[in-house]
CSV table of C-alpha atoms in Angstrom, one decimal:
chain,number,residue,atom,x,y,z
A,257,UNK,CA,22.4,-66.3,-63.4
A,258,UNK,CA,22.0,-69.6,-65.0
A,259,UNK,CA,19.8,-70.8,-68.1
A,260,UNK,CA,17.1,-73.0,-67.6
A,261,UNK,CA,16.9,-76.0,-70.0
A,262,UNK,CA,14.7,-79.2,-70.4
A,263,UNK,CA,11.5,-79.6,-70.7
A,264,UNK,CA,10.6,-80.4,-67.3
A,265,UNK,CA,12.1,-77.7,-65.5
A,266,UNK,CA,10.6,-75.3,-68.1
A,267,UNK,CA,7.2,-76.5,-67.8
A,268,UNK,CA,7.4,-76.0,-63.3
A,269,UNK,CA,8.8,-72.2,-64.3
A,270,UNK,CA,5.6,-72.2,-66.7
A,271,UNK,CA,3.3,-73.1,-64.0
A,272,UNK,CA,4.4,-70.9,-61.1
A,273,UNK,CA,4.7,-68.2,-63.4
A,274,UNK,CA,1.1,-68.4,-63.4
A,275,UNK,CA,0.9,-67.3,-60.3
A,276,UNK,CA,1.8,-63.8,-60.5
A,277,UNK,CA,-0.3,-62.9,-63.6
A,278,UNK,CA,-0.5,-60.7,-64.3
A,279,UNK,CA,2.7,-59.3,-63.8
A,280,UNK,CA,4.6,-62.1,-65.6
A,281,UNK,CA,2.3,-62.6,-68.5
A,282,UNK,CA,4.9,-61.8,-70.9
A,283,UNK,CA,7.7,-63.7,-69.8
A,284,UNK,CA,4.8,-67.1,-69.0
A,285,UNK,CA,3.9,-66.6,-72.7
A,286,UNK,CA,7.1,-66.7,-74.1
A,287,UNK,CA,8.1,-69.3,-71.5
A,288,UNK,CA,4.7,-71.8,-73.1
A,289,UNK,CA,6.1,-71.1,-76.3
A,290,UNK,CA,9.5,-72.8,-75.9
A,291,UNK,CA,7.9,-75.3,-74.0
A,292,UNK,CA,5.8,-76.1,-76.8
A,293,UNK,CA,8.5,-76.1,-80.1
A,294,UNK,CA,10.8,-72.4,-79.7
A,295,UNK,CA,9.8,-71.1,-83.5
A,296,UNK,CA,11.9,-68.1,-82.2
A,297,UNK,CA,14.5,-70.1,-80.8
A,298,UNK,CA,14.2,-67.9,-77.7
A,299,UNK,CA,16.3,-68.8,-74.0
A,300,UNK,CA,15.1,-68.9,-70.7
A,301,UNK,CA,17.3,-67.3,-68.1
A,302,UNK,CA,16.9,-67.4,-64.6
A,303,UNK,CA,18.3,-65.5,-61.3
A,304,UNK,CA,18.8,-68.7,-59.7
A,305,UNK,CA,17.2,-72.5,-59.8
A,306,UNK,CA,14.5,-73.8,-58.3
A,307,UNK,CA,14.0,-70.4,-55.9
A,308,UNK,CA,14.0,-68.0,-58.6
A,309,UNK,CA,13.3,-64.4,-58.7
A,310,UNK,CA,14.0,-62.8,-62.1
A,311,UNK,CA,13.0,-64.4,-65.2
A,312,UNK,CA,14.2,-63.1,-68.9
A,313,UNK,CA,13.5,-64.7,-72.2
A,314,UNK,CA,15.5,-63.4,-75.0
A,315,UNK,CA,16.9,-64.6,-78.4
A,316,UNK,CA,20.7,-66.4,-78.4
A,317,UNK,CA,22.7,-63.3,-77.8
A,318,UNK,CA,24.8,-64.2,-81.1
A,319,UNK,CA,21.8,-65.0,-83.4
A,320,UNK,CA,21.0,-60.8,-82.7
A,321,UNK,CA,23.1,-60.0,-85.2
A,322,UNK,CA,21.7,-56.8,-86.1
A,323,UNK,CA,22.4,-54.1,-83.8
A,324,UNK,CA,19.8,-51.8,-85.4
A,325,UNK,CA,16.8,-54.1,-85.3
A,326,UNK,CA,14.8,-53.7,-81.9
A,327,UNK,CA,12.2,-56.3,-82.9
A,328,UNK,CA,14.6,-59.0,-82.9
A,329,UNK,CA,16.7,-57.8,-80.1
A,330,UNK,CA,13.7,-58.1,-78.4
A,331,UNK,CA,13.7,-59.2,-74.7
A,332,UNK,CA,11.1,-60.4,-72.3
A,333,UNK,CA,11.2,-59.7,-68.5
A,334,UNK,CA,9.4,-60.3,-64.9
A,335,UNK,CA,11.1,-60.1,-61.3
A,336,UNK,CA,9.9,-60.7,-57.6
A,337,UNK,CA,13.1,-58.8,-56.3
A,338,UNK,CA,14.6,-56.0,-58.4
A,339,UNK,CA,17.6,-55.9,-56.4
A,340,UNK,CA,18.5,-59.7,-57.8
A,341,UNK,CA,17.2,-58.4,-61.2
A,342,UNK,CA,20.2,-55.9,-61.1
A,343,UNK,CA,22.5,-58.4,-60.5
A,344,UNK,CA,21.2,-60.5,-63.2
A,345,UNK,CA,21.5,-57.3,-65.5
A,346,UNK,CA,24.7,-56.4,-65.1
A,347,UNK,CA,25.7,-60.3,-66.3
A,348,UNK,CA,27.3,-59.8,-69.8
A,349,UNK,CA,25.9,-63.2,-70.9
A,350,UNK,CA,22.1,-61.4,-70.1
A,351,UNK,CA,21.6,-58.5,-72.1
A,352,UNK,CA,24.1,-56.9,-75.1
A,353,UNK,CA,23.5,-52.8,-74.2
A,354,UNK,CA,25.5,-52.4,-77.1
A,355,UNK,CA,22.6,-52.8,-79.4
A,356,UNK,CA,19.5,-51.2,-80.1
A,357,UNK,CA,17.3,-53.1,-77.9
A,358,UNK,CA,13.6,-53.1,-76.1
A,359,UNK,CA,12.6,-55.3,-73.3
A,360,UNK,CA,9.4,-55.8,-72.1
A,361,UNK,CA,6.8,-56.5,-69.2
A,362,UNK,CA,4.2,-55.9,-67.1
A,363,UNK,CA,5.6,-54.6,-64.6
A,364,UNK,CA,5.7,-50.5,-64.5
A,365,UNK,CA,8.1,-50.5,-60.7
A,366,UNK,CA,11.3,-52.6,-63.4
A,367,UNK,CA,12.0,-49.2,-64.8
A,368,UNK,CA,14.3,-47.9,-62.5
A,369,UNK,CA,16.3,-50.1,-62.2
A,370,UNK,CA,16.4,-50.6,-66.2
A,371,UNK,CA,17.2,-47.1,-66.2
A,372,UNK,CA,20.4,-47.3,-64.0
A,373,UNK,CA,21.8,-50.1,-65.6
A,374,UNK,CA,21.3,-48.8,-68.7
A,375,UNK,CA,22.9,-45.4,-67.8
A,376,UNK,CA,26.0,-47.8,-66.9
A,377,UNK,CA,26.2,-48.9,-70.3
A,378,UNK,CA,25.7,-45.8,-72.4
A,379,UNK,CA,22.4,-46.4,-73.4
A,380,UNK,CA,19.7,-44.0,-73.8
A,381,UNK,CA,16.1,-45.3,-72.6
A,382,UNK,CA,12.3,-44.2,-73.8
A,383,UNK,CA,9.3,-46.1,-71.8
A,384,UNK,CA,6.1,-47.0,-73.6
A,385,UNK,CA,3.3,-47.7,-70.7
A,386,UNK,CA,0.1,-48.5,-72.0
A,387,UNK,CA,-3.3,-50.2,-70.6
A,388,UNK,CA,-3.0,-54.1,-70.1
A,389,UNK,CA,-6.1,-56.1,-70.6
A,390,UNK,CA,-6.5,-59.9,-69.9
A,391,UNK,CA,-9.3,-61.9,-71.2
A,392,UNK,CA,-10.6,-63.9,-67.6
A,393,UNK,CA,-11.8,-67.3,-67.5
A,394,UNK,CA,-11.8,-68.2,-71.4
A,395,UNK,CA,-12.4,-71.8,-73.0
A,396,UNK,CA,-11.7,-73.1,-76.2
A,397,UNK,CA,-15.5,-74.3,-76.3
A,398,UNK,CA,-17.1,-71.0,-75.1
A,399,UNK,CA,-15.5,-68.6,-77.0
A,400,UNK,CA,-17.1,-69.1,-80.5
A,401,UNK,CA,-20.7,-70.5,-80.9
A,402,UNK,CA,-19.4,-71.3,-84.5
A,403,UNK,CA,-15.9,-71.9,-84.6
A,404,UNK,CA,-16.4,-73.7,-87.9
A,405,UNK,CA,-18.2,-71.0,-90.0
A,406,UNK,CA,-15.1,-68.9,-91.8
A,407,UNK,CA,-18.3,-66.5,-92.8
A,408,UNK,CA,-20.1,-64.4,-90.3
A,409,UNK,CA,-22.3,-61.2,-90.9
A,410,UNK,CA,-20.9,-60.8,-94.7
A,411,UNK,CA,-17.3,-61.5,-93.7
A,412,UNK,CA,-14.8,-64.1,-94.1
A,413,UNK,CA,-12.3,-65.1,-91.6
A,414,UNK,CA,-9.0,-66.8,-91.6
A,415,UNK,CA,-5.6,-66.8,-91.4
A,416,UNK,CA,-3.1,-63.7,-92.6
A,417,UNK,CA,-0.9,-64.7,-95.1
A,418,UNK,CA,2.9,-63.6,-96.2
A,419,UNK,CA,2.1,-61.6,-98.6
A,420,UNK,CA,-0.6,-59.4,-95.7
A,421,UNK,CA,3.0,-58.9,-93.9
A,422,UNK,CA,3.2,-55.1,-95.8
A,423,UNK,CA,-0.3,-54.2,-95.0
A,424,UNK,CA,0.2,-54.8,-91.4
A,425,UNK,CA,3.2,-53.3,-91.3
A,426,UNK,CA,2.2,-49.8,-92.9
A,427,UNK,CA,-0.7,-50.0,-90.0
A,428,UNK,CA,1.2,-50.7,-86.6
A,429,UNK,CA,2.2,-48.0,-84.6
A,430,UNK,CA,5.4,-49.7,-83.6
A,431,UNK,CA,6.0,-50.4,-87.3
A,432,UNK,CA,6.7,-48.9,-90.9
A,433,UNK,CA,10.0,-50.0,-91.3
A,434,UNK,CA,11.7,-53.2,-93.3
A,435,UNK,CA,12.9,-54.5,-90.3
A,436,UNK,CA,9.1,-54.0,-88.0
A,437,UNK,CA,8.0,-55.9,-92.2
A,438,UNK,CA,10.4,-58.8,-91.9
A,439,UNK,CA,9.3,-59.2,-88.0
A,440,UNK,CA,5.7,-59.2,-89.3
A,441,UNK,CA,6.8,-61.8,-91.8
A,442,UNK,CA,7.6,-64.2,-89.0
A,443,UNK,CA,5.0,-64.0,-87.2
A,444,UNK,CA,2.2,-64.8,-89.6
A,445,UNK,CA,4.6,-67.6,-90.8
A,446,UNK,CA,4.8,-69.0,-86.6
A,447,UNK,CA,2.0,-67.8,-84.4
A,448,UNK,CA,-2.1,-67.9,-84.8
A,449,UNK,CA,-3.4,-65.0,-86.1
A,450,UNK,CA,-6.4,-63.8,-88.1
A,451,UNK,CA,-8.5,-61.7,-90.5
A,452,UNK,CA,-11.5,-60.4,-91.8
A,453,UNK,CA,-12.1,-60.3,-95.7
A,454,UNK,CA,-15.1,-59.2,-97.7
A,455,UNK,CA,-14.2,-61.8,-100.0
A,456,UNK,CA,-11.9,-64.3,-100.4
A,457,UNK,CA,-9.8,-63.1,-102.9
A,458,UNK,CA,-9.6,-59.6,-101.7
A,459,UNK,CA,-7.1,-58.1,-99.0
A,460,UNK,CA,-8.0,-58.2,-95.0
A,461,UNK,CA,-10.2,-55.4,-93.8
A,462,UNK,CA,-9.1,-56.1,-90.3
A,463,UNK,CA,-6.8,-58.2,-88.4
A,464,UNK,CA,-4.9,-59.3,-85.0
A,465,UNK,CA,-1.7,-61.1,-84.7
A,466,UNK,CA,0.0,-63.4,-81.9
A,467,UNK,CA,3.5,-62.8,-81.4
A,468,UNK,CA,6.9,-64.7,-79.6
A,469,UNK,CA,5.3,-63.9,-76.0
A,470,UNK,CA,1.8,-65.0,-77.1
A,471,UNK,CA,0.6,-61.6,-77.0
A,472,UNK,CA,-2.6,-60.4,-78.9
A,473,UNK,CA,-1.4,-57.6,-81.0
A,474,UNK,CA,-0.9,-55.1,-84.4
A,475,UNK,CA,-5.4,-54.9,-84.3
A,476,UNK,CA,-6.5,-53.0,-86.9
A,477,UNK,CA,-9.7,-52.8,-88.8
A,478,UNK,CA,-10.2,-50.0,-91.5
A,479,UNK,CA,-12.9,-47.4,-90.0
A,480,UNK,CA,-15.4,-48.2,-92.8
A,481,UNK,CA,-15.9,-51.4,-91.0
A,482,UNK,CA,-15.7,-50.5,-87.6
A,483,UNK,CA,-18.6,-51.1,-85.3
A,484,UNK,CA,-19.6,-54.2,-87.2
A,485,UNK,CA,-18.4,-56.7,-85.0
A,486,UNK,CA,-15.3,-56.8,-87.0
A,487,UNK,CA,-13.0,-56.9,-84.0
A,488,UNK,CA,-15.1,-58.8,-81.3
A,489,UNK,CA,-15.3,-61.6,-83.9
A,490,UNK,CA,-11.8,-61.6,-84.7
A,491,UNK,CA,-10.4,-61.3,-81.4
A,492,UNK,CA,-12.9,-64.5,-80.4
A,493,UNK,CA,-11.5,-66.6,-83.2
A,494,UNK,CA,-8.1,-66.0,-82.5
A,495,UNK,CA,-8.2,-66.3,-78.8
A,496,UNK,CA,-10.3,-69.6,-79.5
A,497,UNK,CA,-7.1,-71.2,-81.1
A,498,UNK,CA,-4.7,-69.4,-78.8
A,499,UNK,CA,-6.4,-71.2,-76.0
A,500,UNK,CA,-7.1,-74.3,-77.3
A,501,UNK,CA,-2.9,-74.0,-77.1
A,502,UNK,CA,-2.5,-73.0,-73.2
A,503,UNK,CA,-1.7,-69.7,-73.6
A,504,UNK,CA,-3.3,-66.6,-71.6
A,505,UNK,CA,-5.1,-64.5,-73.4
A,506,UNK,CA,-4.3,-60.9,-73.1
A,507,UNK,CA,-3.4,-57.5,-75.3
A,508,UNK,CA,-2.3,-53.8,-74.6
A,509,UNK,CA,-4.2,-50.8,-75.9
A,510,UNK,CA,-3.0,-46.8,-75.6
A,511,UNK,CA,-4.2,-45.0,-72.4
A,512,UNK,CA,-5.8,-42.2,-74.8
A,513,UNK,CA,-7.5,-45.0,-77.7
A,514,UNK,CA,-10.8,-45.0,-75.8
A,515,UNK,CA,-12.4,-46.4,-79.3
A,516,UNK,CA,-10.0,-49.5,-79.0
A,517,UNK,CA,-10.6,-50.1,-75.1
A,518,UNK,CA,-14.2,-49.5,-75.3
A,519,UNK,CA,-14.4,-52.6,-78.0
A,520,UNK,CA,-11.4,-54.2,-76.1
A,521,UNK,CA,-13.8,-54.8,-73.6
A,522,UNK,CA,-16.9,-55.1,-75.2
A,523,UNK,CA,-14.6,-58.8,-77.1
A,524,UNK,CA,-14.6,-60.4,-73.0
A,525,UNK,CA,-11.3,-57.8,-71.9
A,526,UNK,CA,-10.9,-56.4,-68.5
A,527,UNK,CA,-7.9,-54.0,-67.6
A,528,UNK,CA,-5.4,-55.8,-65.1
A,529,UNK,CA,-2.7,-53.5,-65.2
A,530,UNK,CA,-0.3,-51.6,-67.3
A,531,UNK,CA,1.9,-53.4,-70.3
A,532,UNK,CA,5.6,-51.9,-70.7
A,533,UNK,CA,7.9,-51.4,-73.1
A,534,UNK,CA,11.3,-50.3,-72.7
A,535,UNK,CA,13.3,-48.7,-75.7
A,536,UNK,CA,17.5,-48.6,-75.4
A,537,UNK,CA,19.5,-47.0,-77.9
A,538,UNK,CA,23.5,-46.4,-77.0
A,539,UNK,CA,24.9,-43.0,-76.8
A,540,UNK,CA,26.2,-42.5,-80.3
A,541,UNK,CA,24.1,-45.2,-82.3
A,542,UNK,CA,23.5,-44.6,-86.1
């Protein structure tokens, strides 16, 4: 295992990451982010250099210095050979199982061996699978007739602000909690997001963030709005930015939310796959 530095070499792993979307959309995104300035400061690690198999993008293991907080011990992961993936997981200077941790991906066939690795440790794992969609052959110029107009159909749109951190928090599933707030926090404060408002002044009425693996997530738009085009246009703006920037464009949605896939799709979405999210917790933990 080895960790892959400079901005070269990081920008070839960028590119031929691209070609196994959508299985590495996770780790690419994440990847394009520290390409482009790190706000999370995250690393790049590598089974081996320049014929690599495993990728993993993960925080500095000694800035995660909360053992209880998942959504900064947060890890990003995509292999082409899970037997080189144990290898690489079974590194101390990869993953702290000590910690209450999640990793994720796109790839459904990683959880086996996640799960005997784990088991080595002590560490008690729950899987999250849910529908991944990808937005397909998006352009910054295409994607909003009117990317100027902040008003459309009696709404105004722009971008969440710190003090929207609590309301999206008390609305995400994998939320509710100070630590799922302060997570929130940074990423309004370092990633594109955006929002719907009556008026101005008022709070959102819907929203969708961008997160540390340039992920679409945490949508939400109260249900006395919904079927307004509250979503589509929200989703549209934000994935106009995110691709002005590089980045893929892609989200996750619950097998059983047929409401959110059906307008999922109905914003440009198609399903490529399944997005997954590992949750470890040692034997023990408090």
């Amino acid at each position: 295992m080895r960790f892959l530095t400079g901005s070269d070499k990081l920008t070839t792993l960028r590119n031929l990451l691209t070609q196994s979307f959508p299985a590495s959309l996770k780790v690419h995104g994440a990847v394009h982010h520290v390409v482009r300035n790190n706000p999370f400061r995250l690393q790049v690690l590598v089974d081996q250099w320049p014929e690599f198999t495993s990728v993993m993008c993960r925080p500095p293991l000694e800035e995660m210095t909360d053992a209880a907080d998942p959504y900064m011990n947060t890890y990003f992961l995509f292999s082409k050979n899970p037997q080189n993936l144990i290898q690489m997981l079974k590194d101390p200077n990869s993953v702290n199982w000590k910690q209450k941790l999640q990793i994720q991906g796109c790839q459904p066939e990683l959880g086996e061996v996640l799960h005997d690795i784990s088991s080595s440790h002590g560490s008690c794992m729950q899987t999250t699978s849910n529908v991944l969609y990808m937005k397909l052959g998006t352009t910054a110029t295409n994607q909003v007739k009117d990317q100027n107009s902040t008003r459309t159909n009696n709404f105004h749109f722009g971008a969440l602000t710190l003090d929207d951190a609590p309301l999206v928090n008390a609305e995400w599933g994998f939320g509710g909690n100070e630590r799922s707030k302060d997570y929130i926090a940074r990423c309004i404060q370092m990633f594109p997001t955006m929002c719907a408002k009556k008026d101005p002044g008022q709070k959102p009425i819907g929203w969708s963030l961008s997160e540390q693996s340039a992920e679409i997530r945490m949508g939400y738009t109260e249900s006395t709005y919904r079927g307004q085009g509250v979503f589509n246009n929200i989703v549209t703006r934000l994935s106009a930015i995110m691709t002005s920037q590089g980045f893929p464009i892609y989200c996750h949605i619950a097998s059983d939310n047929t409401k959110s896939q059906a307008a999922c799709m109905a914003a440009g979405f198609v399903p490529v796959g399944r997005w997954q999210q590992w949750t470890f917790q040692p034997r023990g933990f408090i």
